Amino acid sequence: MNKNTRHFLRVRDLSYNEIQKLFERSTLLKKQVKENVFKQELQNRTLILLFEKHSTRTRLSFEVGMQQLGGNSIVLQMRDTQIDRGETIEDAARVISRMCDIIMMRTFEHSKIEAFAKHSTAPIINGLTNEHHPCQVLSDIFTFQEHRGNILGKTISWIGDINNMCASWIEASNILGFKLHVSSPPEYKHLLEELNINQNNVEYFADPLEACMQSDLITTDVWTSMGFEQEKNERLKSFERWTVDKRKIDVANKDVVFMHCLPAHRGEEVSADVIDGPQSVVWQEAENRLHFQKALLEYLIKINEA
Ligand code: CP
């Protein structure tokens, strides 16, 4: 077991100060990319990406990021490894972590990434599990701050499924001090209760319109996350009133921004006039995965060698 390795499996694995430093570094790294400046901070370093689910943004942003930092990346689909033929996660972690400097994993159960991390000598980054999506949420907050300044004291509205994104927003709200309005159909409210949060900055709303009032950021995700496809038809019916549409934008603050981690389904969780409208910053949000994760890669490699 490697008790001392610092991993990033959920938002709360980083402190307030660490997050601020990562945002500052992300700003600089983004500026450098725009100026065509590429410093080789991770030259000869190797990132291994292990995927159990599909991905476009996560894979690309980590691979491109590593390349821009002068390092290498190797993508492994877990179904192509011996894990698929019965090798234990613990043994795979012991072996894979000896071959690289850092690992990103995307798994179904969060318990799987935790088991891997326990036996890995290299730091692990969570690139999404059923329970958390910390890289996405911190990249989203970085994006929000680029557009609207410090998130402290602001009101963020999470509309739709109480999923991994929502759980990571909840953790971030506690560390960074913003209000989080969560609205989902009442029959899904138990998912919020199961997160067992004890935070008075998180409030549940049965009415999605009310949850958007005075909001600085309205954000959502697909109604059916990867791994829950068998619930799709039932969810389409339950979430009907939870589409982020123009009415919800209109009750929010005048300068509200809209975010979606993507991929999106226009006409389901978001209307086309919102995601393609003036409040939407979804493309900047997607790009910022690259800049934030470069800062994260550098930081985790550095602190684990200190
Ligand atoms: N938002 C996100 O994680 O995108 P991918 O599933 O394409 O990686």
PDB file of C-alpha atoms and ligand atoms in Angstrom:
ATOM      1  CA  MET A   1       0.000   0.000   0.000  1.00  0.00           C
ATOM      2  CA  ASN A   2       1.147   3.537  -0.719  1.00  0.00           C
ATOM      3  CA  LYS A   3      -0.425   5.721   1.923  1.00  0.00           C
ATOM      4  CA  ASN A   4       1.693   8.759   1.119  1.00  0.00           C
ATOM      5  CA  THR A   5       0.919   9.182  -2.582  1.00  0.00           C
ATOM      6  CA  ARG A   6      -1.338  12.206  -3.173  1.00  0.00           C
ATOM      7  CA  HIS A   7      -4.120  11.396  -5.630  1.00  0.00           C
ATOM      8  CA  PHE A   8      -6.959  13.494  -7.050  1.00  0.00           C
ATOM      9  CA  LEU A   9     -10.008  11.287  -6.829  1.00  0.00           C
ATOM     10  CA  ARG A  10     -12.547  13.900  -5.745  1.00  0.00           C
ATOM     11  CA  VAL A  11     -12.693  17.676  -5.362  1.00  0.00           C
ATOM     12  CA  ARG A  12     -12.102  17.561  -1.618  1.00  0.00           C
ATOM     13  CA  ASP A  13      -8.683  15.946  -2.159  1.00  0.00           C
ATOM     14  CA  LEU A  14      -7.415  19.495  -2.821  1.00  0.00           C
ATOM     15  CA  SER A  15      -7.418  22.377  -0.337  1.00  0.00           C
ATOM     16  CA  TYR A  16      -8.723  25.884  -1.015  1.00  0.00           C
ATOM     17  CA  ASN A  17      -5.142  27.168  -1.422  1.00  0.00           C
ATOM     18  CA  GLU A  18      -4.168  24.365  -3.777  1.00  0.00           C
ATOM     19  CA  ILE A  19      -7.210  25.038  -5.974  1.00  0.00           C
ATOM     20  CA  GLN A  20      -6.384  28.758  -6.125  1.00  0.00           C
ATOM     21  CA  LYS A  21      -2.785  27.970  -7.120  1.00  0.00           C
ATOM     22  CA  LEU A  22      -4.020  25.590  -9.835  1.00  0.00           C
ATOM     23  CA  PHE A  23      -6.337  28.290 -11.210  1.00  0.00           C
ATOM     24  CA  GLU A  24      -3.450  30.797 -11.304  1.00  0.00           C
ATOM     25  CA  ARG A  25      -1.250  28.284 -13.088  1.00  0.00           C
ATOM     26  CA  SER A  26      -4.065  27.390 -15.530  1.00  0.00           C
ATOM     27  CA  THR A  27      -4.372  31.069 -16.443  1.00  0.00           C
ATOM     28  CA  LEU A  28      -0.660  31.268 -17.219  1.00  0.00           C
ATOM     29  CA  LEU A  29      -0.601  27.994 -19.155  1.00  0.00           C
ATOM     30  CA  LYS A  30      -3.605  29.127 -21.209  1.00  0.00           C
ATOM     31  CA  LYS A  31      -1.912  32.454 -22.000  1.00  0.00           C
ATOM     32  CA  GLN A  32       1.230  30.597 -23.076  1.00  0.00           C
ATOM     33  CA  VAL A  33      -0.737  28.365 -25.463  1.00  0.00           C
ATOM     34  CA  LYS A  34      -2.361  31.434 -27.026  1.00  0.00           C
ATOM     35  CA  GLU A  35       1.132  32.905 -27.491  1.00  0.00           C
ATOM     36  CA  ASN A  36       2.512  29.646 -28.882  1.00  0.00           C
ATOM     37  CA  VAL A  37       4.848  29.214 -25.911  1.00  0.00           C
ATOM     38  CA  PHE A  38       5.302  25.583 -24.903  1.00  0.00           C
ATOM     39  CA  LYS A  39       7.669  24.927 -22.006  1.00  0.00           C
ATOM     40  CA  GLN A  40       8.715  21.316 -21.570  1.00  0.00           C
ATOM     41  CA  GLU A  41       7.787  21.055 -17.869  1.00  0.00           C
ATOM     42  CA  LEU A  42       7.029  17.324 -18.103  1.00  0.00           C
ATOM     43  CA  GLN A  43       9.679  16.262 -20.587  1.00  0.00           C
ATOM     44  CA  ASN A  44      10.203  12.480 -20.647  1.00  0.00           C
ATOM     45  CA  ARG A  45       7.262  11.985 -18.259  1.00  0.00           C
ATOM     46  CA  THR A  46       4.565   9.455 -19.115  1.00  0.00           C
ATOM     47  CA  LEU A  47       0.851   9.640 -18.441  1.00  0.00           C
ATOM     48  CA  ILE A  48      -1.208   6.452 -18.764  1.00  0.00           C
ATOM     49  CA  LEU A  49      -4.926   6.896 -19.408  1.00  0.00           C
ATOM     50  CA  LEU A  50      -7.156   3.981 -18.442  1.00  0.00           C
ATOM     51  CA  PHE A  51     -10.704   4.036 -19.757  1.00  0.00           C
ATOM     52  CA  GLU A  52     -13.648   1.868 -18.818  1.00  0.00           C
ATOM     53  CA  LYS A  53     -16.165   4.275 -20.465  1.00  0.00           C
ATOM     54  CA  HIS A  54     -16.301   6.372 -23.634  1.00  0.00           C
ATOM     55  CA  SER A  55     -14.682   9.817 -23.842  1.00  0.00           C
ATOM     56  CA  THR A  56     -13.926  12.625 -26.270  1.00  0.00           C
ATOM     57  CA  ARG A  57     -12.940  15.674 -24.175  1.00  0.00           C
ATOM     58  CA  THR A  58     -11.201  13.915 -21.314  1.00  0.00           C
ATOM     59  CA  ARG A  59      -8.992  11.779 -23.514  1.00  0.00           C
ATOM     60  CA  LEU A  60      -8.091  14.626 -25.868  1.00  0.00           C
ATOM     61  CA  SER A  61      -7.463  17.253 -23.197  1.00  0.00           C
ATOM     62  CA  PHE A  62      -5.145  14.953 -21.222  1.00  0.00           C
ATOM     63  CA  GLU A  63      -3.302  13.680 -24.294  1.00  0.00           C
ATOM     64  CA  VAL A  64      -2.864  17.104 -25.892  1.00  0.00           C
ATOM     65  CA  GLY A  65      -1.969  18.602 -22.511  1.00  0.00           C
ATOM     66  CA  MET A  66       0.762  16.044 -21.889  1.00  0.00           C
ATOM     67  CA  GLN A  67       2.135  16.599 -25.397  1.00  0.00           C
ATOM     68  CA  GLN A  68       2.217  20.380 -24.889  1.00  0.00           C
ATOM     69  CA  LEU A  69       4.154  19.853 -21.664  1.00  0.00           C
ATOM     70  CA  GLY A  70       6.763  17.753 -23.473  1.00  0.00           C
ATOM     71  CA  GLY A  71       5.616  14.406 -22.074  1.00  0.00           C
ATOM     72  CA  ASN A  72       4.074  11.254 -23.518  1.00  0.00           C
ATOM     73  CA  SER A  73       0.717   9.586 -23.057  1.00  0.00           C
ATOM     74  CA  ILE A  74      -0.537   6.053 -23.578  1.00  0.00           C
ATOM     75  CA  VAL A  75      -4.238   5.216 -23.766  1.00  0.00           C
ATOM     76  CA  LEU A  76      -5.455   1.836 -22.540  1.00  0.00           C
ATOM     77  CA  GLN A  77      -9.038   0.692 -22.784  1.00  0.00           C
ATOM     78  CA  MET A  78      -9.568  -1.443 -19.706  1.00  0.00           C
ATOM     79  CA  ARG A  79     -11.376  -4.076 -21.809  1.00  0.00           C
ATOM     80  CA  ASP A  80      -8.097  -4.601 -23.742  1.00  0.00           C
ATOM     81  CA  THR A  81      -6.071  -5.239 -20.600  1.00  0.00           C
ATOM     82  CA  GLN A  82      -5.758  -8.355 -18.478  1.00  0.00           C
ATOM     83  CA  ILE A  83      -8.147  -6.733 -15.965  1.00  0.00           C
ATOM     84  CA  ASP A  84     -10.874  -7.828 -18.383  1.00  0.00           C
ATOM     85  CA  ARG A  85      -9.615 -11.407 -18.036  1.00  0.00           C
ATOM     86  CA  GLY A  86      -9.532 -11.446 -14.261  1.00  0.00           C
ATOM     87  CA  GLU A  87      -6.293  -9.731 -13.207  1.00  0.00           C
ATOM     88  CA  THR A  88      -7.130  -7.906  -9.990  1.00  0.00           C
ATOM     89  CA  ILE A  89      -7.292  -4.113  -9.890  1.00  0.00           C
ATOM     90  CA  GLU A  90      -4.702  -4.197  -7.096  1.00  0.00           C
ATOM     91  CA  ASP A  91      -2.174  -6.192  -9.168  1.00  0.00           C
ATOM     92  CA  ALA A  92      -2.835  -4.040 -12.237  1.00  0.00           C
ATOM     93  CA  ALA A  93      -2.197  -0.915 -10.142  1.00  0.00           C
ATOM     94  CA  ARG A  94       1.110  -2.279  -8.808  1.00  0.00           C
ATOM     95  CA  VAL A  95       2.327  -3.018 -12.349  1.00  0.00           C
ATOM     96  CA  ILE A  96       0.919  -0.081 -14.360  1.00  0.00           C
ATOM     97  CA  SER A  97       2.096   2.523 -11.832  1.00  0.00           C
ATOM     98  CA  ARG A  98       5.696   1.273 -12.181  1.00  0.00           C
ATOM     99  CA  MET A  99       5.624   2.096 -15.895  1.00  0.00           C
ATOM    100  CA  CYS A 100       4.671   5.770 -15.704  1.00  0.00           C
ATOM    101  CA  ASP A 101       4.717   9.009 -13.722  1.00  0.00           C
ATOM    102  CA  ILE A 102       0.980   9.608 -13.442  1.00  0.00           C
ATOM    103  CA  ILE A 103      -2.299   7.839 -14.291  1.00  0.00           C
ATOM    104  CA  MET A 104      -5.747   9.086 -15.251  1.00  0.00           C
ATOM    105  CA  MET A 105      -8.649   6.658 -14.838  1.00  0.00           C
ATOM    106  CA  ARG A 106     -12.274   6.670 -15.942  1.00  0.00           C
ATOM    107  CA  THR A 107     -14.252   3.884 -14.297  1.00  0.00           C
ATOM    108  CA  PHE A 108     -17.841   2.998 -13.512  1.00  0.00           C
ATOM    109  CA  GLU A 109     -17.698   2.451  -9.739  1.00  0.00           C
ATOM    110  CA  HIS A 110     -15.695   4.962  -7.704  1.00  0.00           C
ATOM    111  CA  SER A 111     -14.634   2.059  -5.459  1.00  0.00           C
ATOM    112  CA  LYS A 112     -12.590   0.730  -8.395  1.00  0.00           C
ATOM    113  CA  ILE A 113     -10.453   3.865  -8.728  1.00  0.00           C
ATOM    114  CA  GLU A 114     -10.033   3.930  -4.942  1.00  0.00           C
ATOM    115  CA  ALA A 115      -8.813   0.327  -4.931  1.00  0.00           C
ATOM    116  CA  PHE A 116      -6.410   1.096  -7.771  1.00  0.00           C
ATOM    117  CA  ALA A 117      -5.109   4.233  -6.003  1.00  0.00           C
ATOM    118  CA  LYS A 118      -4.411   2.315  -2.795  1.00  0.00           C
ATOM    119  CA  HIS A 119      -1.895   0.126  -4.608  1.00  0.00           C
ATOM    120  CA  SER A 120      -0.466   2.638  -7.074  1.00  0.00           C
ATOM    121  CA  THR A 121       2.958   4.192  -6.623  1.00  0.00           C
ATOM    122  CA  ALA A 122       2.007   6.873  -9.180  1.00  0.00           C
ATOM    123  CA  PRO A 123      -0.608   9.580  -8.513  1.00  0.00           C
ATOM    124  CA  ILE A 124      -4.095   8.891  -9.886  1.00  0.00           C
ATOM    125  CA  ILE A 125      -6.424  11.481 -11.400  1.00  0.00           C
ATOM    126  CA  ASN A 126     -10.130  10.752 -11.569  1.00  0.00           C
ATOM    127  CA  GLY A 127     -11.291  11.373 -15.160  1.00  0.00           C
ATOM    128  CA  LEU A 128     -14.890  10.515 -14.142  1.00  0.00           C
ATOM    129  CA  THR A 129     -16.507   7.790 -12.093  1.00  0.00           C
ATOM    130  CA  ASN A 130     -20.208   7.161 -11.472  1.00  0.00           C
ATOM    131  CA  GLU A 131     -19.868   9.193  -8.277  1.00  0.00           C
ATOM    132  CA  HIS A 132     -17.481  12.096  -9.088  1.00  0.00           C
ATOM    133  CA  HIS A 133     -16.185  14.225 -11.976  1.00  0.00           C
ATOM    134  CA  PRO A 134     -13.706  16.528 -10.212  1.00  0.00           C
ATOM    135  CA  CYS A 135     -11.563  17.652 -13.203  1.00  0.00           C
ATOM    136  CA  GLN A 136     -14.691  18.820 -14.991  1.00  0.00           C
ATOM    137  CA  VAL A 137     -16.094  20.789 -12.073  1.00  0.00           C
ATOM    138  CA  LEU A 138     -12.829  22.555 -11.240  1.00  0.00           C
ATOM    139  CA  SER A 139     -12.361  23.402 -14.951  1.00  0.00           C
ATOM    140  CA  ASP A 140     -15.931  24.748 -14.927  1.00  0.00           C
ATOM    141  CA  ILE A 141     -15.231  26.968 -11.924  1.00  0.00           C
ATOM    142  CA  PHE A 142     -12.056  28.211 -13.611  1.00  0.00           C
ATOM    143  CA  THR A 143     -14.229  29.070 -16.647  1.00  0.00           C
ATOM    144  CA  PHE A 144     -16.848  30.799 -14.513  1.00  0.00           C
ATOM    145  CA  GLN A 145     -14.179  32.921 -12.844  1.00  0.00           C
ATOM    146  CA  GLU A 146     -12.749  33.931 -16.236  1.00  0.00           C
ATOM    147  CA  HIS A 147     -16.177  35.290 -17.182  1.00  0.00           C
ATOM    148  CA  ARG A 148     -17.639  36.550 -13.902  1.00  0.00           C
ATOM    149  CA  GLY A 149     -14.829  36.837 -11.328  1.00  0.00           C
ATOM    150  CA  ASN A 150     -14.488  35.073  -7.978  1.00  0.00           C
ATOM    151  CA  ILE A 151     -17.153  32.433  -7.364  1.00  0.00           C
ATOM    152  CA  LEU A 152     -17.190  33.181  -3.613  1.00  0.00           C
ATOM    153  CA  GLY A 153     -20.732  34.125  -2.551  1.00  0.00           C
ATOM    154  CA  LYS A 154     -22.228  33.532  -6.001  1.00  0.00           C
ATOM    155  CA  THR A 155     -25.316  31.384  -6.668  1.00  0.00           C
ATOM    156  CA  ILE A 156     -24.934  28.343  -8.887  1.00  0.00           C
ATOM    157  CA  SER A 157     -27.973  26.373 -10.061  1.00  0.00           C
ATOM    158  CA  TRP A 158     -27.612  22.681 -10.817  1.00  0.00           C
ATOM    159  CA  ILE A 159     -30.655  21.602 -12.825  1.00  0.00           C
ATOM    160  CA  GLY A 160     -31.411  17.944 -13.598  1.00  0.00           C
ATOM    161  CA  ASP A 161     -29.867  14.689 -12.562  1.00  0.00           C
ATOM    162  CA  ILE A 162     -28.237  14.356  -9.139  1.00  0.00           C
ATOM    163  CA  ASN A 163     -25.199  12.618 -10.590  1.00  0.00           C
ATOM    164  CA  ASN A 164     -21.384  12.633 -10.396  1.00  0.00           C
ATOM    165  CA  MET A 165     -21.217  16.260 -11.605  1.00  0.00           C
ATOM    166  CA  CYS A 166     -23.695  17.377  -8.973  1.00  0.00           C
ATOM    167  CA  ALA A 167     -21.704  15.570  -6.253  1.00  0.00           C
ATOM    168  CA  SER A 168     -18.498  17.313  -7.338  1.00  0.00           C
ATOM    169  CA  TRP A 169     -20.276  20.702  -7.425  1.00  0.00           C
ATOM    170  CA  ILE A 170     -21.428  20.077  -3.847  1.00  0.00           C
ATOM    171  CA  GLU A 171     -17.857  19.376  -2.677  1.00  0.00           C
ATOM    172  CA  ALA A 172     -16.569  22.459  -4.506  1.00  0.00           C
ATOM    173  CA  SER A 173     -19.269  24.685  -2.987  1.00  0.00           C
ATOM    174  CA  ASN A 174     -18.088  23.760   0.483  1.00  0.00           C
ATOM    175  CA  ILE A 175     -14.429  24.536  -0.253  1.00  0.00           C
ATOM    176  CA  LEU A 176     -14.902  27.646  -2.405  1.00  0.00           C
ATOM    177  CA  GLY A 177     -17.861  29.187  -0.571  1.00  0.00           C
ATOM    178  CA  PHE A 178     -20.704  29.538  -3.053  1.00  0.00           C
ATOM    179  CA  LYS A 179     -24.417  28.766  -2.823  1.00  0.00           C
ATOM    180  CA  LEU A 180     -25.642  25.731  -4.735  1.00  0.00           C
ATOM    181  CA  HIS A 181     -29.274  25.362  -5.747  1.00  0.00           C
ATOM    182  CA  VAL A 182     -30.025  21.769  -6.737  1.00  0.00           C
ATOM    183  CA  SER A 183     -33.230  20.962  -8.588  1.00  0.00           C
ATOM    184  CA  SER A 184     -34.308  17.531  -9.783  1.00  0.00           C
ATOM    185  CA  PRO A 185     -37.660  15.738  -9.922  1.00  0.00           C
ATOM    186  CA  PRO A 186     -38.780  14.963  -6.341  1.00  0.00           C
ATOM    187  CA  GLU A 187     -38.526  11.199  -6.988  1.00  0.00           C
ATOM    188  CA  TYR A 188     -34.744  11.686  -7.416  1.00  0.00           C
ATOM    189  CA  LYS A 189     -34.291  13.872  -4.314  1.00  0.00           C
ATOM    190  CA  HIS A 190     -33.239  10.797  -2.299  1.00  0.00           C
ATOM    191  CA  LEU A 191     -29.976  10.801  -4.326  1.00  0.00           C
ATOM    192  CA  LEU A 192     -29.108  14.149  -2.744  1.00  0.00           C
ATOM    193  CA  GLU A 193     -29.982  12.787   0.703  1.00  0.00           C
ATOM    194  CA  GLU A 194     -27.803   9.718   0.053  1.00  0.00           C
ATOM    195  CA  LEU A 195     -24.800  12.018  -0.523  1.00  0.00           C
ATOM    196  CA  ASN A 196     -25.161  12.660   3.204  1.00  0.00           C
ATOM    197  CA  ILE A 197     -24.111  16.261   2.990  1.00  0.00           C
ATOM    198  CA  ASN A 198     -24.289  18.556   5.935  1.00  0.00           C
ATOM    199  CA  GLN A 199     -23.899  21.906   4.243  1.00  0.00           C
ATOM    200  CA  ASN A 200     -26.265  24.824   4.657  1.00  0.00           C
ATOM    201  CA  ASN A 201     -25.001  26.362   1.387  1.00  0.00           C
ATOM    202  CA  VAL A 202     -26.737  23.585  -0.604  1.00  0.00           C
ATOM    203  CA  GLU A 203     -30.489  23.910  -1.091  1.00  0.00           C
ATOM    204  CA  TYR A 204     -32.914  21.570  -2.855  1.00  0.00           C
ATOM    205  CA  PHE A 205     -35.733  22.968  -5.042  1.00  0.00           C
ATOM    206  CA  ALA A 206     -38.603  20.881  -6.391  1.00  0.00           C
ATOM    207  CA  ASP A 207     -39.318  23.737  -8.826  1.00  0.00           C
ATOM    208  CA  PRO A 208     -36.488  24.206 -11.370  1.00  0.00           C
ATOM    209  CA  LEU A 209     -37.635  27.744 -12.204  1.00  0.00           C
ATOM    210  CA  GLU A 210     -37.333  28.764  -8.561  1.00  0.00           C
ATOM    211  CA  ALA A 211     -33.856  27.193  -8.424  1.00  0.00           C
ATOM    212  CA  CYS A 212     -32.732  29.470 -11.275  1.00  0.00           C
ATOM    213  CA  MET A 213     -33.888  32.725  -9.674  1.00  0.00           C
ATOM    214  CA  GLN A 214     -31.014  35.166  -9.028  1.00  0.00           C
ATOM    215  CA  SER A 215     -28.558  32.612 -10.330  1.00  0.00           C
ATOM    216  CA  ASP A 216     -25.088  33.550 -11.591  1.00  0.00           C
ATOM    217  CA  LEU A 217     -24.522  30.226 -13.324  1.00  0.00           C
ATOM    218  CA  ILE A 218     -27.026  27.660 -14.556  1.00  0.00           C
ATOM    219  CA  THR A 219     -25.535  24.298 -15.337  1.00  0.00           C
ATOM    220  CA  THR A 220     -26.783  20.854 -16.207  1.00  0.00           C
ATOM    221  CA  ASP A 221     -25.788  17.479 -17.629  1.00  0.00           C
ATOM    222  CA  VAL A 222     -27.429  14.677 -19.584  1.00  0.00           C
ATOM    223  CA  TRP A 223     -30.425  13.070 -17.903  1.00  0.00           C
ATOM    224  CA  THR A 224     -29.015   9.585 -18.431  1.00  0.00           C
ATOM    225  CA  SER A 225     -25.359   9.219 -17.494  1.00  0.00           C
ATOM    226  CA  MET A 226     -23.114   6.444 -18.846  1.00  0.00           C
ATOM    227  CA  GLY A 227     -24.006   3.197 -17.117  1.00  0.00           C
ATOM    228  CA  PHE A 228     -27.677   4.127 -16.514  1.00  0.00           C
ATOM    229  CA  GLU A 229     -28.941   3.590 -20.087  1.00  0.00           C
ATOM    230  CA  GLN A 230     -31.630   1.086 -19.001  1.00  0.00           C
ATOM    231  CA  GLU A 231     -33.395   3.979 -17.165  1.00  0.00           C
ATOM    232  CA  LYS A 232     -33.451   6.258 -20.234  1.00  0.00           C
ATOM    233  CA  ASN A 233     -37.186   6.169 -21.101  1.00  0.00           C
ATOM    234  CA  GLU A 234     -38.295   6.599 -17.504  1.00  0.00           C
ATOM    235  CA  ARG A 235     -35.873   9.509 -17.067  1.00  0.00           C
ATOM    236  CA  LEU A 236     -37.042  11.264 -20.251  1.00  0.00           C
ATOM    237  CA  LYS A 237     -40.527  11.417 -18.718  1.00  0.00           C
ATOM    238  CA  SER A 238     -39.468  12.360 -15.194  1.00  0.00           C
ATOM    239  CA  PHE A 239     -37.111  15.186 -16.216  1.00  0.00           C
ATOM    240  CA  GLU A 240     -39.437  16.820 -18.781  1.00  0.00           C
ATOM    241  CA  ARG A 241     -39.802  20.060 -16.760  1.00  0.00           C
ATOM    242  CA  TRP A 242     -36.044  20.223 -16.060  1.00  0.00           C
ATOM    243  CA  THR A 243     -34.922  21.339 -19.541  1.00  0.00           C
ATOM    244  CA  VAL A 244     -32.753  24.445 -19.181  1.00  0.00           C
ATOM    245  CA  ASP A 245     -34.670  26.721 -21.536  1.00  0.00           C
ATOM    246  CA  LYS A 246     -35.034  30.451 -22.082  1.00  0.00           C
ATOM    247  CA  ARG A 247     -37.617  30.789 -19.252  1.00  0.00           C
ATOM    248  CA  LYS A 248     -35.054  29.586 -16.725  1.00  0.00           C
ATOM    249  CA  ILE A 249     -32.377  31.908 -18.111  1.00  0.00           C
ATOM    250  CA  ASP A 250     -34.837  34.825 -17.941  1.00  0.00           C
ATOM    251  CA  VAL A 251     -35.457  34.491 -14.176  1.00  0.00           C
ATOM    252  CA  ALA A 252     -31.725  34.353 -13.379  1.00  0.00           C
ATOM    253  CA  ASN A 253     -29.387  37.314 -12.961  1.00  0.00           C
ATOM    254  CA  LYS A 254     -28.984  39.404 -16.104  1.00  0.00           C
ATOM    255  CA  ASP A 255     -25.384  38.296 -16.659  1.00  0.00           C
ATOM    256  CA  VAL A 256     -25.995  34.597 -15.890  1.00  0.00           C
ATOM    257  CA  VAL A 257     -23.795  32.135 -17.775  1.00  0.00           C
ATOM    258  CA  PHE A 258     -24.786  28.663 -18.934  1.00  0.00           C
ATOM    259  CA  MET A 259     -22.505  25.642 -18.771  1.00  0.00           C
ATOM    260  CA  HIS A 260     -22.770  21.994 -19.759  1.00  0.00           C
ATOM    261  CA  CYS A 261     -19.908  19.503 -19.429  1.00  0.00           C
ATOM    262  CA  LEU A 262     -20.928  17.933 -22.778  1.00  0.00           C
ATOM    263  CA  PRO A 263     -21.872  15.888 -24.714  1.00  0.00           C
ATOM    264  CA  ALA A 264     -25.283  17.606 -24.814  1.00  0.00           C
ATOM    265  CA  HIS A 265     -28.714  16.523 -26.014  1.00  0.00           C
ATOM    266  CA  ARG A 266     -30.495  19.582 -27.393  1.00  0.00           C
ATOM    267  CA  GLY A 267     -34.218  19.378 -26.633  1.00  0.00           C
ATOM    268  CA  GLU A 268     -33.653  17.229 -23.538  1.00  0.00           C
ATOM    269  CA  GLU A 269     -31.606  18.743 -20.689  1.00  0.00           C
ATOM    270  CA  VAL A 270     -31.024  21.992 -22.608  1.00  0.00           C
ATOM    271  CA  SER A 271     -32.825  23.822 -25.390  1.00  0.00           C
ATOM    272  CA  ALA A 272     -30.891  24.735 -28.539  1.00  0.00           C
ATOM    273  CA  ASP A 273     -31.470  28.481 -28.033  1.00  0.00           C
ATOM    274  CA  VAL A 274     -29.761  28.294 -24.625  1.00  0.00           C
ATOM    275  CA  ILE A 275     -26.733  26.124 -25.441  1.00  0.00           C
ATOM    276  CA  ASP A 276     -26.199  28.015 -28.703  1.00  0.00           C
ATOM    277  CA  GLY A 277     -27.238  31.363 -27.216  1.00  0.00           C
ATOM    278  CA  PRO A 278     -25.345  34.362 -25.800  1.00  0.00           C
ATOM    279  CA  GLN A 279     -25.217  33.098 -22.183  1.00  0.00           C
ATOM    280  CA  SER A 280     -23.540  29.840 -23.146  1.00  0.00           C
ATOM    281  CA  VAL A 281     -19.799  29.392 -22.481  1.00  0.00           C
ATOM    282  CA  VAL A 282     -19.754  25.646 -23.182  1.00  0.00           C
ATOM    283  CA  TRP A 283     -16.962  25.741 -25.794  1.00  0.00           C
ATOM    284  CA  GLN A 284     -14.642  27.768 -23.558  1.00  0.00           C
ATOM    285  CA  GLU A 285     -15.575  25.356 -20.746  1.00  0.00           C
ATOM    286  CA  ALA A 286     -14.534  22.366 -22.885  1.00  0.00           C
ATOM    287  CA  GLU A 287     -11.241  24.016 -23.852  1.00  0.00           C
ATOM    288  CA  ASN A 288     -10.430  24.835 -20.235  1.00  0.00           C
ATOM    289  CA  ARG A 289     -10.232  21.131 -19.420  1.00  0.00           C
ATOM    290  CA  LEU A 290      -6.909  21.291 -21.280  1.00  0.00           C
ATOM    291  CA  HIS A 291      -5.460  24.236 -19.340  1.00  0.00           C
ATOM    292  CA  PHE A 292      -6.666  23.185 -15.887  1.00  0.00           C
ATOM    293  CA  GLN A 293      -5.549  19.571 -16.279  1.00  0.00           C
ATOM    294  CA  LYS A 294      -2.079  20.633 -17.454  1.00  0.00           C
ATOM    295  CA  ALA A 295      -1.726  22.566 -14.187  1.00  0.00           C
ATOM    296  CA  LEU A 296      -3.003  19.519 -12.290  1.00  0.00           C
ATOM    297  CA  LEU A 297      -0.600  17.102 -14.020  1.00  0.00           C
ATOM    298  CA  GLU A 298       2.380  19.312 -13.209  1.00  0.00           C
ATOM    299  CA  TYR A 299       1.264  19.796  -9.612  1.00  0.00           C
ATOM    300  CA  LEU A 300       0.570  16.159  -8.770  1.00  0.00           C
ATOM    301  CA  ILE A 301       3.830  14.966 -10.283  1.00  0.00           C
ATOM    302  CA  LYS A 302       5.756  17.679  -8.443  1.00  0.00           C
ATOM    303  CA  ILE A 303       4.238  17.203  -4.965  1.00  0.00           C
ATOM    304  CA  ASN A 304       4.614  13.435  -5.121  1.00  0.00           C
ATOM    305  CA  GLU A 305       8.321  13.820  -5.787  1.00  0.00           C
ATOM    306  CA  ALA A 306       8.930  16.409  -3.090  1.00  0.00           C
TER     307      ALA A 306
HETATM  308  N1   CP B   1     -17.283  16.124 -20.203  1.00  0.00           N
HETATM  309  C1   CP B   1     -16.553  15.024 -20.442  1.00  0.00           C
HETATM  310  O1   CP B   1     -15.975  14.439 -19.520  1.00  0.00           O
HETATM  311  O2   CP B   1     -16.484  14.676 -21.751  1.00  0.00           O
HETATM  312  P1   CP B   1     -16.051  13.263 -22.316  1.00  0.00           P
HETATM  313  O3   CP B   1     -17.022  12.244 -21.763  1.00  0.00           O
HETATM  314  O4   CP B   1     -16.137  13.399 -23.808  1.00  0.00           O
HETATM  315  O5   CP B   1     -14.651  12.972 -21.862  1.00  0.00           O
END
